[in-house]
PDB file of C-alpha atoms in Angstrom:
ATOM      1  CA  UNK A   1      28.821  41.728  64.480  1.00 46.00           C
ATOM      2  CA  UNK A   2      25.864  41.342  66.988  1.00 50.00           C
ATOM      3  CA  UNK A   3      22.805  38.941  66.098  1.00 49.00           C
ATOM      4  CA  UNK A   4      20.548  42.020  66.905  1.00 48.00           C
ATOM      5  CA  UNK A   5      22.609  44.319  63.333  1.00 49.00           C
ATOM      6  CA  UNK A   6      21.997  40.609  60.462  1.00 48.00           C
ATOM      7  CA  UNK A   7      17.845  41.301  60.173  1.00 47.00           C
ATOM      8  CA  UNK A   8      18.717  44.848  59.829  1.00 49.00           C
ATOM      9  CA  UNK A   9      20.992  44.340  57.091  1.00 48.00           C
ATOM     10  CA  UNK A  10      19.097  41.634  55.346  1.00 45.00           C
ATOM     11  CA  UNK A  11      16.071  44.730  55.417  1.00 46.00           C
ATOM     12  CA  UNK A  12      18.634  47.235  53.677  1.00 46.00           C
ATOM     13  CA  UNK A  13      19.213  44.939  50.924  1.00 47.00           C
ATOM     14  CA  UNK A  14      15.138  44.488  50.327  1.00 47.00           C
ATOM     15  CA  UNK A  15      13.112  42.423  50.336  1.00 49.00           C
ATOM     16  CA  UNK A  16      13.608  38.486  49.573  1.00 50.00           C
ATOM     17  CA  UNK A  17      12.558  37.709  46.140  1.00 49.00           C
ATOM     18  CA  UNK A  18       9.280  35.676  46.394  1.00 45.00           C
ATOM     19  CA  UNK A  19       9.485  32.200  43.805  1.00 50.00           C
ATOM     20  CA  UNK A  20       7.686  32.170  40.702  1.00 44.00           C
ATOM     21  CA  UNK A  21       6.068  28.800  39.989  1.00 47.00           C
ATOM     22  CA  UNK A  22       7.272  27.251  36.805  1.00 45.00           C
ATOM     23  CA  UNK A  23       4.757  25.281  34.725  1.00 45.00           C
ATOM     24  CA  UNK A  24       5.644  21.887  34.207  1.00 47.00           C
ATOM     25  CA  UNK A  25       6.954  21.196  30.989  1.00 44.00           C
ATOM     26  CA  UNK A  26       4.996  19.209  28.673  1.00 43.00           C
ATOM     27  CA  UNK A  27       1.393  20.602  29.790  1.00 44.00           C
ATOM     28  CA  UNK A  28      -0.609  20.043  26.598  1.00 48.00           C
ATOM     29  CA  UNK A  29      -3.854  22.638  25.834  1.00 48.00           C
ATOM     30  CA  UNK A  30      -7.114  21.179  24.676  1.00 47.00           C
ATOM     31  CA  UNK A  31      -7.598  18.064  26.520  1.00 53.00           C
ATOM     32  CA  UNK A  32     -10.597  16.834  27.431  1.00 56.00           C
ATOM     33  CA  UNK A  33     -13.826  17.147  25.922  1.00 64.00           C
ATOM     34  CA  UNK A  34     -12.089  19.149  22.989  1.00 67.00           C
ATOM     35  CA  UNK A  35      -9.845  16.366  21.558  1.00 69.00           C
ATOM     36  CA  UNK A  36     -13.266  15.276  20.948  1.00 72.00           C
ATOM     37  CA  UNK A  37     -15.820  18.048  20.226  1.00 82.00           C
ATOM     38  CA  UNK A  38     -13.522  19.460  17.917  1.00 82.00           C
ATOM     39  CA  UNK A  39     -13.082  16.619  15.304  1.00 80.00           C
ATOM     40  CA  UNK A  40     -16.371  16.393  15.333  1.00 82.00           C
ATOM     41  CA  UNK A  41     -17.230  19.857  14.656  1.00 84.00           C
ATOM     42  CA  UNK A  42     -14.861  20.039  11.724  1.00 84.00           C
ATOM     43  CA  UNK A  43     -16.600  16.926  10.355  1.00 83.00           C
ATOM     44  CA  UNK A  44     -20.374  18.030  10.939  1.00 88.00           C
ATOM     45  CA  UNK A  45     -18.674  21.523   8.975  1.00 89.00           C
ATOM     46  CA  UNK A  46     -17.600  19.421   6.547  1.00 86.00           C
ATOM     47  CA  UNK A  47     -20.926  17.242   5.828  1.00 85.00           C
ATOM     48  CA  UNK A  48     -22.755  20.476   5.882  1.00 87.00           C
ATOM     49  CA  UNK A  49     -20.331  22.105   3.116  1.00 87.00           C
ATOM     50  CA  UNK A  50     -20.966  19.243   1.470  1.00 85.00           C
ATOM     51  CA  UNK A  51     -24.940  18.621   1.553  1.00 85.00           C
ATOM     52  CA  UNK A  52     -24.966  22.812   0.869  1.00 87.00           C
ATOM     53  CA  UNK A  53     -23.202  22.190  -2.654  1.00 86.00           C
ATOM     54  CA  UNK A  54     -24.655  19.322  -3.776  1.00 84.00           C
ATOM     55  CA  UNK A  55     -28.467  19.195  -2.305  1.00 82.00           C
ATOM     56  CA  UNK A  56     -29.102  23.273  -2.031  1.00 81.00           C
ATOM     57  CA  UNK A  57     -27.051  25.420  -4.535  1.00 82.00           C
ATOM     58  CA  UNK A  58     -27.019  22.369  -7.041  1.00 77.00           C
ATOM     59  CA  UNK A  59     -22.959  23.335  -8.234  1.00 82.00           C
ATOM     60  CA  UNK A  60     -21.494  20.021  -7.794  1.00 83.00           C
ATOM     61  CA  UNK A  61     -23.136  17.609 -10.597  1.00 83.00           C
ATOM     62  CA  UNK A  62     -24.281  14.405  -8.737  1.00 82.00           C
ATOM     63  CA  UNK A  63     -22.420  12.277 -11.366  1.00 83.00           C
ATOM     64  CA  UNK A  64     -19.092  13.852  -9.810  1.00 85.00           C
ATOM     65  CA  UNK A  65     -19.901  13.924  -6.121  1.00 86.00           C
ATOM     66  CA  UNK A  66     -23.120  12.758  -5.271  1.00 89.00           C
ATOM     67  CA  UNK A  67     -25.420  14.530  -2.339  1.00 89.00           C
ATOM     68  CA  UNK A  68     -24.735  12.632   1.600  1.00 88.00           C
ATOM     69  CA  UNK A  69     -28.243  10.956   1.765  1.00 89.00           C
ATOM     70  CA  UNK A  70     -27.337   9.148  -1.310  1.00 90.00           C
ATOM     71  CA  UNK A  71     -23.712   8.221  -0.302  1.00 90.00           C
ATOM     72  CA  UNK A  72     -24.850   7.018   3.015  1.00 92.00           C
ATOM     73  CA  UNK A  73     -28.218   4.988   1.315  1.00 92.00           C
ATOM     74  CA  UNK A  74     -25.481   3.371  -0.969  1.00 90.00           C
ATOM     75  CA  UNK A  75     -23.530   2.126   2.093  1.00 91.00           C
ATOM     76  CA  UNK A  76     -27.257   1.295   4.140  1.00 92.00           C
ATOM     77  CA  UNK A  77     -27.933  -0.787   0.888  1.00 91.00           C
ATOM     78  CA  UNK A  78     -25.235  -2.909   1.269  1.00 90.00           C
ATOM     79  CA  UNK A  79     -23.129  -2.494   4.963  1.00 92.00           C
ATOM     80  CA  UNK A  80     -21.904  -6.157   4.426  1.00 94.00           C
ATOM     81  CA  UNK A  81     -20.248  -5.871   1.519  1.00 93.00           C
ATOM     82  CA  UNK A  82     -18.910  -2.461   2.430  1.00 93.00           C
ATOM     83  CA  UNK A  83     -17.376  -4.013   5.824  1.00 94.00           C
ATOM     84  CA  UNK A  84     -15.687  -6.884   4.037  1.00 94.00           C
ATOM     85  CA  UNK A  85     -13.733  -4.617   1.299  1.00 94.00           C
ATOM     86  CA  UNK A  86     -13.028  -2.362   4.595  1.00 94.00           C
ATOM     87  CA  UNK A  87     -11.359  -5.765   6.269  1.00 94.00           C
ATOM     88  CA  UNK A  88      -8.951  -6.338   3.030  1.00 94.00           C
ATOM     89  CA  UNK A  89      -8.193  -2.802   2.669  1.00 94.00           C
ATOM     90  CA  UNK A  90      -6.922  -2.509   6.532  1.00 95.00           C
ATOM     91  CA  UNK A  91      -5.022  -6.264   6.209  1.00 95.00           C
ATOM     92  CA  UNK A  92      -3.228  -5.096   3.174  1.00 94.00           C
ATOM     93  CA  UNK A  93      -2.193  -2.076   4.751  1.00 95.00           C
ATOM     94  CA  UNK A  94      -1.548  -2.902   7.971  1.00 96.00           C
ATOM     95  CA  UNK A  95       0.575  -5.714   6.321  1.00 95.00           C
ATOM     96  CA  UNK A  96       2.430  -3.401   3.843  1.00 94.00           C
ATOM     97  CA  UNK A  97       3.175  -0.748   6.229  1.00 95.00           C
ATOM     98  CA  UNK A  98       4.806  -3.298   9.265  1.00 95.00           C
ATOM     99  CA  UNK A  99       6.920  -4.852   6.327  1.00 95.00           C
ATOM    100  CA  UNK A 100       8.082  -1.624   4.999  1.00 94.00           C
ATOM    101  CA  UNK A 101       9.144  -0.243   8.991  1.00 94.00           C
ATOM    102  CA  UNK A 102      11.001  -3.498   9.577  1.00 94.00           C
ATOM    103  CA  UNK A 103      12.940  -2.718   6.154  1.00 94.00           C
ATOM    104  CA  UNK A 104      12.658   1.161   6.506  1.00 93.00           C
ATOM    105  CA  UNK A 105      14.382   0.781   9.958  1.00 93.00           C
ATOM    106  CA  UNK A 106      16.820  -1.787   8.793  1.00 94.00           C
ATOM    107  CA  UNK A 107      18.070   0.290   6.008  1.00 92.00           C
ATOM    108  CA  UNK A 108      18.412   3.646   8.197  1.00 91.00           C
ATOM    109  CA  UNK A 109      20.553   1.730  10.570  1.00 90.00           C
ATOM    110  CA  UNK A 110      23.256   0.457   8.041  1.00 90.00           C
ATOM    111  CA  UNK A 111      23.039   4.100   6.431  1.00 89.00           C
ATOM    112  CA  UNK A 112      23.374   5.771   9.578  1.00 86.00           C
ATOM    113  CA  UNK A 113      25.864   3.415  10.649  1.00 82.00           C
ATOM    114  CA  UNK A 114      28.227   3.124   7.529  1.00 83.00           C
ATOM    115  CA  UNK A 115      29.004   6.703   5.629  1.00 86.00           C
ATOM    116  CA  UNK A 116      29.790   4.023   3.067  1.00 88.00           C
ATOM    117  CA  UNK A 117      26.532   2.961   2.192  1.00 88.00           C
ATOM    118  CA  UNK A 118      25.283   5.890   2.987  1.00 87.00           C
ATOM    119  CA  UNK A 119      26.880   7.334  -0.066  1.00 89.00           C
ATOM    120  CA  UNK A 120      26.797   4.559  -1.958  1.00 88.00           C
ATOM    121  CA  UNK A 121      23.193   3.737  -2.038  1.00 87.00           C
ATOM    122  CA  UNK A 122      21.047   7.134  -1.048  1.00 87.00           C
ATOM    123  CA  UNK A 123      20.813   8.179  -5.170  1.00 88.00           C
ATOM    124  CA  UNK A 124      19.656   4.970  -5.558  1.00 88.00           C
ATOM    125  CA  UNK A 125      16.952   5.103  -2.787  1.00 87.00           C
ATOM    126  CA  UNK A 126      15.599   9.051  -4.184  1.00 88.00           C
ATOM    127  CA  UNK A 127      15.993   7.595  -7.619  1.00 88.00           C
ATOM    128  CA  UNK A 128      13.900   4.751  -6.907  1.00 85.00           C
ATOM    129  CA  UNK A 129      11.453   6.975  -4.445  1.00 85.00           C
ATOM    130  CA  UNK A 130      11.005   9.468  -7.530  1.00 87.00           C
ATOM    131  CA  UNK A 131       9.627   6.816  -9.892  1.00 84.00           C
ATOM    132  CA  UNK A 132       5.555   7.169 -10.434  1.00 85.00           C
ATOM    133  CA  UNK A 133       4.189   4.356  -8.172  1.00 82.00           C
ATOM    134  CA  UNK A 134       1.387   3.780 -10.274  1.00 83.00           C
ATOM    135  CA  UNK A 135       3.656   3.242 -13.709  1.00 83.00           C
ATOM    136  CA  UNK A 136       4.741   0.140 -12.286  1.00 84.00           C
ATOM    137  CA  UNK A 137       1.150  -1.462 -11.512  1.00 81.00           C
ATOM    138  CA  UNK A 138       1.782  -3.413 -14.970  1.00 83.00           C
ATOM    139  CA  UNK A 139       4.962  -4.335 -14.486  1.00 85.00           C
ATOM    140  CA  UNK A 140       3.936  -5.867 -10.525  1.00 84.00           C
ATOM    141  CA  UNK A 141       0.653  -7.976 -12.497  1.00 84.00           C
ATOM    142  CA  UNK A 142       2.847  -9.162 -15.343  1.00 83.00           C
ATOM    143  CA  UNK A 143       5.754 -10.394 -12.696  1.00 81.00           C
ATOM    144  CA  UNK A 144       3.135 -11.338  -9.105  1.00 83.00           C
ATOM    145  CA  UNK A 145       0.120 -12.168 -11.340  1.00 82.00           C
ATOM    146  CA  UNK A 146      -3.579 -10.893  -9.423  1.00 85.00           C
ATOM    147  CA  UNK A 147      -4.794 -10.729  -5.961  1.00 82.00           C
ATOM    148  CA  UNK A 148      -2.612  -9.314  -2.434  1.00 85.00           C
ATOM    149  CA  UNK A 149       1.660  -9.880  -3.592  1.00 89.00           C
ATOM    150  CA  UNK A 150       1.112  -6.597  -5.797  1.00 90.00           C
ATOM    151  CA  UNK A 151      -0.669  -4.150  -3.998  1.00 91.00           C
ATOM    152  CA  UNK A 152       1.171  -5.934  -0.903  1.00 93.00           C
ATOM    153  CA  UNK A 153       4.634  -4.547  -2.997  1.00 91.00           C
ATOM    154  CA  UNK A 154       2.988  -1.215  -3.952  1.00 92.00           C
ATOM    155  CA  UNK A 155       2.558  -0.758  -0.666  1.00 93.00           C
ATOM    156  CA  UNK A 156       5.951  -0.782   0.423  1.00 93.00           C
ATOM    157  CA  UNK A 157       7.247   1.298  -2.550  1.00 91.00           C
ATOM    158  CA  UNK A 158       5.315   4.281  -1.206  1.00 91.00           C
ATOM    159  CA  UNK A 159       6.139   4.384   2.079  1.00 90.00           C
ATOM    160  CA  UNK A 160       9.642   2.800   3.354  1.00 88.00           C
ATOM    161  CA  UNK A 161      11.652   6.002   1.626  1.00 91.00           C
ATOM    162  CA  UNK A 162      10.284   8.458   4.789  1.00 91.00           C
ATOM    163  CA  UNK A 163      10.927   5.466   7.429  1.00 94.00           C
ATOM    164  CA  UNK A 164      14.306   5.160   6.015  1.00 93.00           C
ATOM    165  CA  UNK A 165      14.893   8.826   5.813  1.00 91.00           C
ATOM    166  CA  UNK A 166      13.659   9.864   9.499  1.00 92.00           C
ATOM    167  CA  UNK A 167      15.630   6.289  10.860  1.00 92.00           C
ATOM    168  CA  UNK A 168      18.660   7.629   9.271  1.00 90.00           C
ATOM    169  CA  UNK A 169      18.066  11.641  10.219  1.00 88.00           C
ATOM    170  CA  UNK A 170      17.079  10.670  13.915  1.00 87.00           C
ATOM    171  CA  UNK A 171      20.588   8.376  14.356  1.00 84.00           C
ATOM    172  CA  UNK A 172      23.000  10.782  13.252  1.00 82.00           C
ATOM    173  CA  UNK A 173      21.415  13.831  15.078  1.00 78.00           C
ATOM    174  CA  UNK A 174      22.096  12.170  18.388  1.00 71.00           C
ATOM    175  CA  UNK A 175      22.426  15.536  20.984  1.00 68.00           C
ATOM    176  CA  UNK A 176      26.118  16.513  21.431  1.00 66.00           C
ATOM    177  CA  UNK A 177      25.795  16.444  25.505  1.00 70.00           C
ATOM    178  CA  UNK A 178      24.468  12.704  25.438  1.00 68.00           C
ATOM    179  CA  UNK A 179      27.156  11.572  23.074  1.00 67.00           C
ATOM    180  CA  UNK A 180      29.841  13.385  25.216  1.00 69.00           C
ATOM    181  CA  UNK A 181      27.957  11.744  28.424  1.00 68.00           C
ATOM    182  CA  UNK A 182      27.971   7.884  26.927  1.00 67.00           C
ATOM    183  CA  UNK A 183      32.030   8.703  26.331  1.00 70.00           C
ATOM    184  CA  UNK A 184      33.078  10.508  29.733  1.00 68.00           C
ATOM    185  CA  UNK A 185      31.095   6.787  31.053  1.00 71.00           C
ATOM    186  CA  UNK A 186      33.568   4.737  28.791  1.00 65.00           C
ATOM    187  CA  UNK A 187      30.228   2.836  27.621  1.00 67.00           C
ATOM    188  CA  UNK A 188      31.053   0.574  24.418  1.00 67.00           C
ATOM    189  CA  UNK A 189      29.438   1.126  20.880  1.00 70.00           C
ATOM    190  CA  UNK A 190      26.712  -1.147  21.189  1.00 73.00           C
ATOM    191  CA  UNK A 191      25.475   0.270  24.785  1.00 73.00           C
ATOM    192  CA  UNK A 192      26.143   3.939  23.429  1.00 72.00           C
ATOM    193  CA  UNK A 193      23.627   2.956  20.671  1.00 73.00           C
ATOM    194  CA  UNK A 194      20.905   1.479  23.169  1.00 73.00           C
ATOM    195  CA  UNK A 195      21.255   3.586  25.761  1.00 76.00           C
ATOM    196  CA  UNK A 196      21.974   6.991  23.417  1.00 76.00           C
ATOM    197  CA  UNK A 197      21.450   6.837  20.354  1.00 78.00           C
ATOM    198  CA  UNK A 198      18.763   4.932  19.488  1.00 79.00           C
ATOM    199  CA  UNK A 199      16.136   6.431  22.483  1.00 83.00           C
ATOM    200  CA  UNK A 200      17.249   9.809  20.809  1.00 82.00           C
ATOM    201  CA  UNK A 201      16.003   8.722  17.549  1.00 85.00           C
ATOM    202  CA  UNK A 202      12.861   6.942  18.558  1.00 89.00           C
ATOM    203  CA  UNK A 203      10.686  10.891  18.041  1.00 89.00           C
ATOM    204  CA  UNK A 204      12.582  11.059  14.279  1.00 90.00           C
ATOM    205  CA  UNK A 205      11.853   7.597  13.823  1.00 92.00           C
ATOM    206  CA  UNK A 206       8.000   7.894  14.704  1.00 93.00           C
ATOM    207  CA  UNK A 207       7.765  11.020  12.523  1.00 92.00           C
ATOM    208  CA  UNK A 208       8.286   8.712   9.604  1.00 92.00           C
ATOM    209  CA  UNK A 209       6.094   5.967  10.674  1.00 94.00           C
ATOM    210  CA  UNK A 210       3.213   8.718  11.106  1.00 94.00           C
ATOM    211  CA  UNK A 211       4.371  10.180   7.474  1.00 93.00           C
ATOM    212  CA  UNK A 212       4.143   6.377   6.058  1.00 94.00           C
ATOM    213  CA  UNK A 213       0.788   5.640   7.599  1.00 93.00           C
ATOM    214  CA  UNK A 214      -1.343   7.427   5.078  1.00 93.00           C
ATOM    215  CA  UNK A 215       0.931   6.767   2.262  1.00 93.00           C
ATOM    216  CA  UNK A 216       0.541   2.882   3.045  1.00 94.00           C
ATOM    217  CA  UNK A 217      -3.398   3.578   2.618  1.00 93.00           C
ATOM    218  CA  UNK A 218      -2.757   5.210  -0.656  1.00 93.00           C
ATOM    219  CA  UNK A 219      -0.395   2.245  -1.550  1.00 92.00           C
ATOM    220  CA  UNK A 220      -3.076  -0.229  -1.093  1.00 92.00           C
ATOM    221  CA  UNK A 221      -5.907   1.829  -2.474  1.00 93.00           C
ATOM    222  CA  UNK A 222      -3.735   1.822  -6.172  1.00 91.00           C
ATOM    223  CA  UNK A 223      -2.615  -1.491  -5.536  1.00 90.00           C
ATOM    224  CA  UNK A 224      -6.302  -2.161  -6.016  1.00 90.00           C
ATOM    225  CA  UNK A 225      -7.241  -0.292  -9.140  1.00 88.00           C
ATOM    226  CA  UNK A 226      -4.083  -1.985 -10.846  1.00 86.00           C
ATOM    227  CA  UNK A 227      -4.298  -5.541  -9.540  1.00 84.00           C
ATOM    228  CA  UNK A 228      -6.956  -6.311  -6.511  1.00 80.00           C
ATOM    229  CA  UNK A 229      -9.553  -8.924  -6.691  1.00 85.00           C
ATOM    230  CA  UNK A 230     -10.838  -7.271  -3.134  1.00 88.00           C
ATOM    231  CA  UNK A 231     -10.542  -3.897  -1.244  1.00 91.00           C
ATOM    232  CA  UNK A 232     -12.286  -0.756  -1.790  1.00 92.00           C
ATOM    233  CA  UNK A 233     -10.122   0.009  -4.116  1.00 92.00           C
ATOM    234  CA  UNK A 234     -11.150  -2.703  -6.434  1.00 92.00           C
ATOM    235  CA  UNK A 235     -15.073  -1.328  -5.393  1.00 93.00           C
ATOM    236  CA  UNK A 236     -14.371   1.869  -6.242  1.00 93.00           C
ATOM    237  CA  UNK A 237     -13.556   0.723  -9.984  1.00 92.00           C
ATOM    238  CA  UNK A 238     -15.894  -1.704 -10.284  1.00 91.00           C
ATOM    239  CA  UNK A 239     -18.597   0.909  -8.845  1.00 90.00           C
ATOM    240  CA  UNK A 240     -17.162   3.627 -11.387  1.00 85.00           C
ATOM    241  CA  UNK A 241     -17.437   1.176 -14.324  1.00 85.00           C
ATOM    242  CA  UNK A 242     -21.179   0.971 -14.042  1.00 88.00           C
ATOM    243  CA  UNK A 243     -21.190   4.862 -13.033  1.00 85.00           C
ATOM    244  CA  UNK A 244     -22.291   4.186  -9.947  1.00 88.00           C
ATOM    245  CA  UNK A 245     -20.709   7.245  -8.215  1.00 90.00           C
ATOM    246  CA  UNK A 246     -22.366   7.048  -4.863  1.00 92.00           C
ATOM    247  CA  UNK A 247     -21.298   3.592  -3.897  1.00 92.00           C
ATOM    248  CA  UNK A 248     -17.840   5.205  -5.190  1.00 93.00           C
ATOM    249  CA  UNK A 249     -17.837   7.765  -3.067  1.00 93.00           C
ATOM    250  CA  UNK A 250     -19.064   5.486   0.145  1.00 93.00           C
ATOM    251  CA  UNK A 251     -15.657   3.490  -0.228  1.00 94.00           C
ATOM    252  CA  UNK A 252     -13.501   6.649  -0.752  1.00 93.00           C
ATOM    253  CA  UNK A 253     -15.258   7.737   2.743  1.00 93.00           C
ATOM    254  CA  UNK A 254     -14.364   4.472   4.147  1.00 94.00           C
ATOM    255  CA  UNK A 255     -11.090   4.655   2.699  1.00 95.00           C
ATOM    256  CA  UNK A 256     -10.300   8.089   4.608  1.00 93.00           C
ATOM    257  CA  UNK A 257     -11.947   6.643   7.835  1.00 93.00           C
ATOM    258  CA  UNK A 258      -9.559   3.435   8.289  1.00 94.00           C
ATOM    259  CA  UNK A 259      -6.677   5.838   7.754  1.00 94.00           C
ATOM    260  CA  UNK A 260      -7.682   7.751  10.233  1.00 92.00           C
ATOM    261  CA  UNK A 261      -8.401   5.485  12.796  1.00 94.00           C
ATOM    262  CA  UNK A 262      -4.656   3.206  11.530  1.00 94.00           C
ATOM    263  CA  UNK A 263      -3.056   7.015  12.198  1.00 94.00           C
ATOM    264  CA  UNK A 264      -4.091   7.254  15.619  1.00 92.00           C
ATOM    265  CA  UNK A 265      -3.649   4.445  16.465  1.00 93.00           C
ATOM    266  CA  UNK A 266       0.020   4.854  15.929  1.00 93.00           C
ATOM    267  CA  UNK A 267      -0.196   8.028  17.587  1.00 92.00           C
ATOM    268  CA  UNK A 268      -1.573   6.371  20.362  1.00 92.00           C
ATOM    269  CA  UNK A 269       1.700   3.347  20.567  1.00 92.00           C
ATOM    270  CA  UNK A 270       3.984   6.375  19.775  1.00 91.00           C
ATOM    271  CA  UNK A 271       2.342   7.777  23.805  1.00 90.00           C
ATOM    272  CA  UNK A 272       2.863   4.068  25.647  1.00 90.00           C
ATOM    273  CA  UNK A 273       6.227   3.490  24.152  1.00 86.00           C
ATOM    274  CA  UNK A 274       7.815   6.844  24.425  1.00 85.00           C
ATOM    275  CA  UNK A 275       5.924   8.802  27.571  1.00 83.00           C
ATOM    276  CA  UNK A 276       9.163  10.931  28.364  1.00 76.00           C
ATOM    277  CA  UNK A 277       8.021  12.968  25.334  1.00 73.00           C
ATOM    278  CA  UNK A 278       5.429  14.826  25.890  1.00 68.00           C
ATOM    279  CA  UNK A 279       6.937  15.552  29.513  1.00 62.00           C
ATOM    280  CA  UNK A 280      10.586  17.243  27.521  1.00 60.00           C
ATOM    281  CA  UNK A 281       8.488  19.211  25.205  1.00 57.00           C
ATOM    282  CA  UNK A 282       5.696  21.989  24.734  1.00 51.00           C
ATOM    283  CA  UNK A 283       4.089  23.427  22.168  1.00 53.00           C
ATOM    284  CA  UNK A 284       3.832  26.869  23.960  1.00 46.00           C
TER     285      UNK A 284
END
């Protein structure tokens, strides 16, 4: 065959197919100004919802939720006070919820690593998950007396069952292909585990701890109303005593903002200490 016949034939089979660029996986939508904009415009929705029901159409009685400009004059009375109950509220449940994860995770490794206990003591776990939190706020001030050991405890009740349940979900769904991979290597248990395993589970794991994070808020807040000498939870029943509903109202704001700034905050370590996630996945 003659050099002057190959472009001919390459012509008869058509043309070469021209590459497609892929997008890189991982691209996230709304970046930018909208991560921010867009809170905010669900907020200023929600304030003016809110001043529209109680200040214009008059439905909402102010004894039950009082109009903004008298929520945020109860907090402009007082910011001090406010910012201190804030401080204990955060301590106790930034406290609670890093001494439920170290347990939460603790537990999900012997479950996921025995099929023993995992039998043995999972009832137990739901059994003790399905209690009412808030029926044993008695029982935690007759046996830890007043003040941070109870609501510290309550805490932990409420939210080391979904740490312990996304621990143990995200080490025994390890992907098939790495598992096969860390055995084809001839790598040993414990380097299968911190090479494999436990990298694998790290998303699960973090699903939990994001679950947990509100619940820890809750924790503490009902902590409060049962036993607290401090925290806006104890404000918001000494404020409701005296029927004082807007200086309620100002600490059940507060309450909401601290767990959402605690949330994303953990959002925020779960981006530094795992960044190969959001380049492996997309929402579409």
């Amino acid at each position: 065959m003659t050099e002057s016949s190959k472009p001919q034939q390459a012509s008869a089979a058509g043309p070469e197919p021209v590459p497609v660029p892929v997008p890189r996986v991982g691209t996230r939508r709304g970046t930018g100004l909208g991560v921010v904009l867009l809170p905010l415009a669900g907020l200023l929705v929600a304030l003016g919802v809110w001043w529209l029901l109680t200040s214009v159409l008059g439905v909402i009685h102010p004894a039950v939720l009082p109009p903004p400009g008298a929520v945020l004059s109860a907090f402009a009375a007082a910011p001090v006070r406010f910012l201190e109950h804030t401080g204990d509220t955060t301590v106790e449940t930034v406290v609670g919820f890093v001494l439920s994860s170290a347990c939460g995770v603790l537990i999900g490794l012997s479950l996921a690593g025995s099929r023993v206990l995992e039998r043995m003591f999972t009832p137990l776990l739901v059994a003790v998950n399905a209690v009412p939190k808030i029926a044993l706020g008695p029982l935690l001030v007759g046996a830890l007396g007043w003040g941070q050991k109870p609501v510290l405890t309550m805490v932990f009740l409420l939210c080391f069952f979904p740490i312990v349940l996304s621990t143990a979900a995200g080490l025994t769904s390890t992907p098939a292909d790495l598992a096969e991979l860390a055995r084809s290597l001839d790598a040993s248990r414990w380097q299968a585990f911190r090479k494999v395993r436990l990298p694998a589970a790290l998303p699960q794991i973090f699903v939990g701890l994001k679950v947990a994070m509100p619940l820890a808020a809750i924790g503490a807040v009902i902590g409060e109303f049962q036993a607290g000498e401090t925290g806006l939870g104890y404000l918001i029943v000494q404020a409701g005593g005296v029927g004082d509903t807007a200086t309620a109202w100002a600490a059940i704001i507060l309450i909401g903002l601290m767990s959402i700034l605690l949330y994303f905050a953990l959002v925020l370590l779960e981006r530094l200490a795992l960044p190969w996630v959001r380049d492996t996945t997309s929402r579409g």
